[in-house]
Amino acid sequence: GEDVEQSLFLSVREGDSSVINCTYTDSSSTYLYWYKQEPGAGLQLLTYIFSNMDMKQDQRLTVLLNKKDKHLSLRIADTQTGDSAIYFCAERTDYKLSFGAGTTVTVRA
Amino acid sequence: DVKVTQSSRYLVKRTGEKVFLECVQDMDHENMFWYRQDPGLGLRLIYFSYDVKMKEKGDIPEGYSVSREKKERFSLILESASTNQTSMYLCASINQGSGNTIYFGEGSWLTVV
């Protein structure tokens, strides 16, 4: 969507860390989300962060939120082949829910 | 178990036909959304609604309209289907007041020929 932007592609070597970036425009965001979509499958919620937090860690996933710059990132540690997918960033305000175009992550051996 | 149900999984319609896509949720959610998903473009917001009879345009409302006559049902209408509306349509709902979970329907694959 126009409100949420992501780079379209990321290639990473197996075992390295992946960092997927997202920028959004609405400063009144309440929650920001990361979703994963594998080929032919639906959207799978990976993690979310409340807008008053700076960081959230969940196993191999680390979310960083910079509210001043309206920048969100998802770091995947020790990237595996099963992490190959499209990753969507989403921004929620009181009434609206907008998604980015998705970042296609390719993990190479 | 929360459910967002989209009435049709797969449809094939002719150019110029009127198309209704229905979405029903059973959790008394205020906010409901319609998206279309296309390769390389992600989920683009068509329309959303935050209450009965309330509707707001999303990023790509042209060629679409919506109806929210009852809280549980949010309908997407293509008045005159065109081939560029061939896509996967996804409905979602969330609880406005609290909670962070977005509930999605299974999607409706529409082909316009």
Short mmCIF file of C-alpha atoms in Angstrom, two decimals, chain A residues 9-98:
data_model
loop_
_atom_site.label_atom_id
_atom_site.label_comp_id
_atom_site.label_asym_id
_atom_site.label_seq_id
_atom_site.Cartn_x
_atom_site.Cartn_y
_atom_site.Cartn_z
CA PHE A 9 13.90 -8.70 -2.72
CA LEU A 10 16.53 -10.00 -0.31
CA SER A 11 19.03 -12.81 -0.93
CA VAL A 12 20.86 -14.29 2.04
CA ARG A 13 23.24 -17.17 2.62
CA GLU A 14 22.07 -20.02 4.85
CA GLY A 15 23.25 -19.47 8.42
CA ASP A 16 23.60 -15.70 8.03
CA SER A 17 21.24 -13.13 9.52
CA SER A 18 18.51 -11.57 7.37
CA VAL A 19 17.29 -8.03 7.93
CA ILE A 20 14.07 -6.92 6.29
CA ASN A 21 13.21 -3.22 6.45
CA CYS A 22 9.92 -1.38 6.34
CA THR A 23 8.91 2.27 6.51
CA TYR A 24 5.46 3.59 7.29
CA THR A 25 3.83 6.99 7.28
CA ASP A 26 1.17 7.17 9.98
CA SER A 27 2.51 8.35 13.32
CA SER A 28 -0.69 7.21 15.05
CA SER A 29 0.08 3.53 14.44
CA THR A 30 -0.88 1.30 17.35
CA TYR A 31 0.54 -2.04 16.25
CA LEU A 32 3.04 -3.08 13.60
CA TYR A 33 3.13 -6.63 12.31
CA TRP A 34 5.31 -9.00 10.35
CA TYR A 35 3.64 -11.74 8.33
CA LYS A 36 5.18 -14.59 6.34
CA GLN A 37 3.69 -16.15 3.25
CA GLU A 38 5.06 -19.31 1.69
CA PRO A 39 4.17 -20.25 -1.90
CA GLY A 40 0.53 -21.24 -2.24
CA ALA A 41 -0.17 -20.64 1.44
CA GLY A 42 -1.99 -18.00 3.46
CA LEU A 43 -0.54 -15.29 5.68
CA GLN A 44 1.14 -16.50 8.85
CA LEU A 45 1.65 -14.04 11.70
CA LEU A 46 5.30 -14.07 12.73
CA THR A 47 5.36 -11.36 15.33
CA TYR A 48 4.02 -7.91 16.18
CA ILE A 49 5.15 -4.94 18.21
CA PHE A 50 3.13 -2.37 20.09
CA SER A 51 3.97 1.18 19.10
CA ASN A 52 5.33 2.16 22.51
CA MET A 53 8.03 -0.52 22.33
CA ASP A 54 11.46 -0.22 20.74
CA MET A 55 12.35 -3.86 20.44
CA LYS A 56 10.84 -7.29 20.71
CA GLN A 57 12.67 -10.61 20.56
CA ASP A 58 11.08 -13.97 19.94
CA GLN A 59 13.50 -16.87 19.45
CA ARG A 60 15.30 -16.21 16.13
CA LEU A 61 13.23 -13.10 15.39
CA THR A 62 14.08 -9.57 16.54
CA VAL A 63 11.85 -6.61 15.72
CA LEU A 64 13.21 -3.09 16.00
CA LEU A 65 10.97 -0.04 15.91
CA ASN A 66 12.20 3.51 15.41
CA LYS A 67 9.13 5.69 15.85
CA LYS A 68 10.95 8.91 15.11
CA ASP A 69 11.98 7.68 11.66
CA LYS A 70 8.85 5.48 11.24
CA HIS A 71 11.11 2.55 10.49
CA LEU A 72 10.50 -1.09 11.36
CA SER A 73 12.87 -3.98 10.82
CA LEU A 74 12.77 -7.75 11.21
CA ARG A 75 15.98 -9.64 11.85
CA ILE A 76 16.04 -13.39 11.39
CA ALA A 77 19.07 -15.00 13.01
CA ASP A 78 20.67 -18.15 11.54
CA THR A 79 18.52 -18.03 8.41
CA GLN A 80 17.40 -21.44 7.16
CA THR A 81 16.06 -22.63 3.80
CA GLY A 82 12.62 -22.85 5.38
CA ASP A 83 12.74 -19.09 5.87
CA SER A 84 12.46 -18.56 2.10
CA ALA A 85 9.14 -16.77 1.67
CA ILE A 86 7.53 -13.38 1.18
CA TYR A 87 7.52 -11.20 4.30
CA PHE A 88 4.89 -8.51 4.75
CA CYS A 89 5.05 -5.55 7.07
CA ALA A 90 1.68 -4.16 8.23
CA GLU A 91 0.70 -1.01 10.07
CA ARG A 92 -2.44 -0.69 12.16
CA THR A 93 -4.04 2.57 13.26
CA ASP A 94 -7.37 2.88 15.08
CA TYR A 95 -9.39 2.12 11.99
CA LYS A 96 -7.05 1.22 9.16
CA LEU A 97 -4.76 -1.72 8.46
CA SER A 98 -2.24 -1.33 5.63
#
